[in-house]
Amino acid sequence: MIKKSGNDLIAYLDAKEAIDQRSRNPQVWASLLEQLAKRSQYASGLHLNVTEIGGGLGGLAKSLLEACTNTPLNYTLFDIDPDVVAEAEKRLDPSASTPHKVSVIEGDLLDYELNEKIAPADLVVVQSALDLFDLRDALPRVRAFAKPNALLYAPVTFNGFTEFRPPYQDSQFEYRLLAEYHRSMDERTGIHPDAGGSRAGWVLERSLRRMGSDFIETNSSDWLVSSDPKDGPNRTFIEHILRFFEGSLSTRMELDQQKLGRWLELRRRQLADGHLLLHIHNLDLLAAFPG
């Protein structure tokens, strides 16, 4: 994956936020709001603590804060990138007068000292990020932020399928290309059945069940992204995905690099012409950690 920084990262996350918003599964979302309302009643009106890991520009946080009009939240969002944290703080405006309390901080999921800065959570949120980590390490860290029986909401978790349309003429090459891209994700997290990577959605579900978590709702949240010339965020997002492919595959000996160049050239031409469709399969998961 190509490392992004500054304005390029903000542009990508801006485009991704719009796509995540429409992709999140409405049934899982409704179940989340129902669960929070119930827990708020038990808390006798006290703020519920929410911790969002890798919260980006705060789009999901904003949606949840706006939806919880009668459920006061103490919402802490952290992200590893300082530019992203600064932008999220502007957008969420922790000083605004609302029923909620909001804080945005810089932090790394794997930083054990971070737990000392954040109150144990009634809800832990991690959107579209767990495929970046070895779940054998990351899931215990996610749980460490949570109270016993706390909720985990993990929307838009990648789950092993990527497709571009229209079909590529050399279908066998594109099949190998997609397989190598998914393999690069597995290599990043560790080649192990429980690491996650390109199968993060199913592995997360299996790992949570082994842990003794109760599943409340699981459903699909696929990205279906067209290159409609009128939809700027879509086009920006697809271009960044193509860059991910280029960065991940341009040094892999398993692929014919000339063929990869031709594939990228055609897909970018289709993107410019408004004829490209990207389909990526994700899962939304809502569970309760064991006590």
C-alpha atoms as one frame of an Amber mdcrd trajectory, in Angstrom:
protein
   0.000   0.000   0.000   1.262   3.479  -0.821   1.816   5.614   2.251  -0.138
   8.854   2.082   0.424  12.094   3.896  -0.924  15.625   4.117  -3.489  16.790
   1.569  -3.346  13.534  -0.404  -4.402  11.542   2.662  -7.148  14.031   3.543
  -8.524  13.869  -0.027  -8.588  10.061   0.082 -10.279   9.938   3.500 -12.810
  12.575   2.423 -13.802  10.451  -0.565 -13.829   7.278   1.524 -16.072   8.835
   4.188 -18.817   9.496   1.648 -18.626   5.888   0.418 -18.480   4.392   3.928
 -21.523   6.431   4.954 -23.741   4.982   2.252 -22.245   1.476   2.569 -22.759
   0.912   6.295 -25.493  -1.644   6.775 -28.731   0.007   8.013 -29.870  -3.071
   9.980 -26.627  -3.252  11.937 -26.738   0.515  12.458 -30.290   0.324  13.818
 -29.271  -2.480  16.187 -26.352  -0.388  17.416 -28.593   2.592  18.210 -31.081
   0.307  19.961 -28.341  -1.224  22.100 -26.941   2.183  23.048 -30.410   3.450
  24.022 -30.906   0.430  26.303 -27.521   0.856  27.924 -28.156   4.553  28.430
 -31.293   3.725  30.393 -29.296   1.417  32.669 -26.710   4.186  33.100 -29.433
   6.501  34.497 -28.645   9.272  32.041 -24.885   9.270  32.564 -22.715   9.564
  29.454 -21.791   6.305  27.778 -18.088   6.087  26.940 -17.304   5.494  23.260
 -13.798   4.936  21.901 -13.222   4.973  18.151  -9.962   3.473  16.912  -8.507
   4.896  13.697 -11.388   7.320  13.429 -10.054   9.251  10.437 -11.765  12.565
   9.750 -14.630  11.833  12.126 -17.404  11.046   9.674 -18.679   8.000  11.573
 -18.320   9.840  14.889 -20.431  12.718  13.558 -23.136  10.340  12.327 -23.284
   8.531  15.654 -23.312  11.718  17.722 -26.136  13.138  15.600 -28.145   9.903
  15.813 -27.858   9.616  19.615 -29.981  12.656  20.457 -31.305  11.073  23.664
 -28.209   9.036  24.505 -25.406  11.284  25.799 -21.975  10.066  24.751 -18.462
  10.718  25.966 -16.812  10.128  22.588 -13.035   9.726  22.201 -11.620   9.351
  18.698  -7.975   8.595  18.071  -5.917   8.227  14.930  -2.232   7.666  14.295
  -1.776  10.490  11.775  -1.347  14.024  13.227  -2.713  15.757  10.099  -5.831
  13.605  10.250  -6.261  14.266  13.977  -6.022  18.028  13.409  -8.631  17.889
  10.626 -10.981  15.655  12.640 -10.782  18.057  15.582 -11.850  20.925  13.315
 -14.777  18.970  11.925 -16.050  17.555  15.211 -15.414  20.763  17.202 -15.126
  19.400  20.760 -16.012  22.877  22.115 -19.477  22.833  20.500 -22.461  22.910
  22.856 -24.179  19.515  22.575 -25.362  16.784  24.969 -22.145  14.945  24.124
 -18.517  15.285  25.131 -15.964  14.843  22.341 -12.192  14.507  22.377  -9.824
  13.824  19.473  -6.310  12.610  20.199  -3.306  11.193  18.388  -2.673   7.551
  19.211  -1.745   4.080  17.993  -3.846   0.991  18.659  -0.711  -0.937  19.614
   0.477   1.720  22.112  -0.219   0.180  25.523   0.116   3.540  27.306  -2.912
   4.857  25.419  -5.286   2.922  27.695  -4.259   5.138  30.595  -5.515   8.228
  28.726  -8.969   6.888  27.792 -11.807   5.798  30.083 -12.972   2.177  29.637
 -15.577   2.140  26.898 -19.176   0.994  26.750 -18.716   0.889  22.977 -15.559
   0.418  20.925 -15.770   1.426  17.252 -13.272   0.435  14.573 -14.294   1.048
  10.980 -12.561  -0.288   7.885  -9.229  -0.790   9.641  -8.856  -4.262  11.122
  -7.617  -5.744   7.839  -4.459  -3.644   8.402  -3.521  -5.508  11.588  -2.695
  -9.032  12.667  -5.891  -9.787  14.582  -3.994 -12.029  16.973  -2.365  -8.840
  18.284  -5.023  -6.265  17.470  -8.153  -7.889  18.908  -6.794  -8.129  22.475
  -5.778  -4.482  22.169  -9.264  -3.527  20.973 -10.785  -5.395  23.897  -8.416
  -3.660  26.318 -10.260  -0.382  25.674 -13.601  -1.932  26.611 -15.515  -2.525
  29.815 -16.764  -6.079  30.455 -19.770  -6.779  28.200 -19.043  -3.635  26.154
 -20.188  -3.407  22.559 -17.895  -3.689  19.556 -19.041  -2.066  16.314 -16.763
  -2.920  13.384 -18.382  -1.666  10.177 -16.940  -1.901   6.662 -14.438  -4.635
   7.522 -12.884  -6.058   4.344 -13.858  -9.647   3.658 -12.002 -11.194   0.781
 -13.542 -10.070  -2.507 -12.513  -7.388  -4.996 -13.892  -6.976  -8.517 -13.538
  -4.444 -11.327 -16.058  -4.083 -14.139 -16.260  -4.301 -17.108 -14.526  -7.691
 -17.274 -10.902  -7.571 -18.350 -10.088  -9.255 -21.669  -7.280 -11.337 -20.110
  -9.436 -12.701 -17.307  -6.783 -15.189 -16.128  -4.272 -12.398 -15.602  -6.755
 -10.269 -13.671  -7.625 -13.280 -11.501  -3.911 -13.697 -10.649  -3.566  -9.949
 -10.089  -6.443  -9.862  -7.589  -5.129 -12.971  -5.838  -1.675 -11.397  -5.508
  -3.178  -8.188  -4.157  -5.069 -10.119  -1.495  -1.937 -12.092  -0.746  -0.032
  -8.834  -0.189  -2.618  -7.972   2.468  -2.041 -11.347   4.126   1.721 -10.878
   4.065   1.349  -7.515   5.783  -0.627  -9.013   8.679   1.094 -12.412   8.753
   0.300 -15.610   6.864  -1.836 -17.357   9.466  -5.502 -18.485   9.562  -6.193
 -16.215  12.539  -4.302 -13.129  11.316  -7.153 -11.703   9.233  -5.703  -9.710
   6.346  -7.752 -10.257   3.223 -10.289 -12.328   5.203 -10.535  -9.933   8.142
 -14.343  -9.960   8.352 -14.761 -13.711   8.751 -11.651 -14.079  10.918 -12.858
 -11.297  13.226 -16.235 -12.992  13.611 -14.630 -16.357  14.316 -12.160 -14.863
  16.790 -14.882 -13.014  18.674 -16.952 -16.198  18.970 -13.948 -18.083  20.328
 -13.516 -15.287  22.854 -17.072 -15.856  24.032 -18.604 -12.692  22.568 -22.313
 -12.501  21.857 -23.172 -11.561  18.286 -26.009  -9.075  17.936 -25.947  -8.410
  14.191 -23.747  -9.134  11.173 -24.461  -8.071   7.610 -22.808  -6.946   4.401
 -21.604  -3.398   3.732 -20.137  -3.689   0.259 -18.499  -0.819  -1.546 -20.155
  -0.438  -4.971 -18.327   2.491  -6.495 -18.970   3.747 -10.027 -16.792   6.222
 -11.904 -19.697   8.516 -12.769 -18.141  11.821 -13.924 -20.640  13.671 -11.699
 -19.418  11.889  -8.556 -16.040  13.327  -7.588 -15.582  11.323  -4.346 -16.157
   8.059  -6.223 -13.528   8.881  -8.830 -11.011  10.023  -6.214 -11.556   6.849
  -4.227 -11.131   4.509  -7.216  -7.941   6.302  -8.284  -6.468   5.764  -4.828
  -7.456   2.086  -4.913  -5.649   1.750  -8.246  -2.615   3.372  -6.613  -2.810
   0.784  -3.836  -2.728  -1.942  -6.487   0.191  -0.312  -8.257   2.192   0.152
  -5.068   1.500  -3.357  -3.780   2.108  -5.236  -7.039   4.778  -3.316  -8.968
   7.640  -5.285  -7.357   6.050  -8.739  -7.252   7.940 -11.245  -9.360   4.821
 -13.422  -9.580   3.195 -10.938 -11.965   4.188  -9.937 -15.487   4.916  -6.233
 -14.928   4.205  -5.279 -18.541   0.775  -6.839 -18.250   0.254  -5.044 -14.940
   1.114  -1.741 -16.655  -1.400  -2.406 -19.418  -4.074  -3.363 -16.884  -3.529
  -0.149 -14.903  -3.533   1.934 -18.091  -6.856   0.479 -19.235  -8.523   0.737
 -15.823  -7.447   4.389 -15.515  -8.749   5.119 -18.999 -12.081   3.517 -18.061
 -12.102   5.594 -14.869 -11.546   8.803 -16.858 -14.283   7.835 -19.311 -16.761
   7.023 -16.533 -16.988   3.328 -17.426 -15.339   1.663 -14.409 -17.104  -0.031
 -11.486 -15.382  -1.216  -8.317 -16.995  -3.801  -6.024 -15.398  -4.703  -2.679
 -17.082  -7.008  -0.162 -17.151  -5.838   3.468 -18.914  -6.899   6.658 -20.501
  -4.868   9.452 -20.254  -6.622  12.809 -21.919  -5.721  16.111 -21.039  -7.839
  19.115 -20.809  -7.698  22.900 -17.526  -8.679  24.519 -17.768 -11.275  27.297
 -17.950 -10.117  30.907
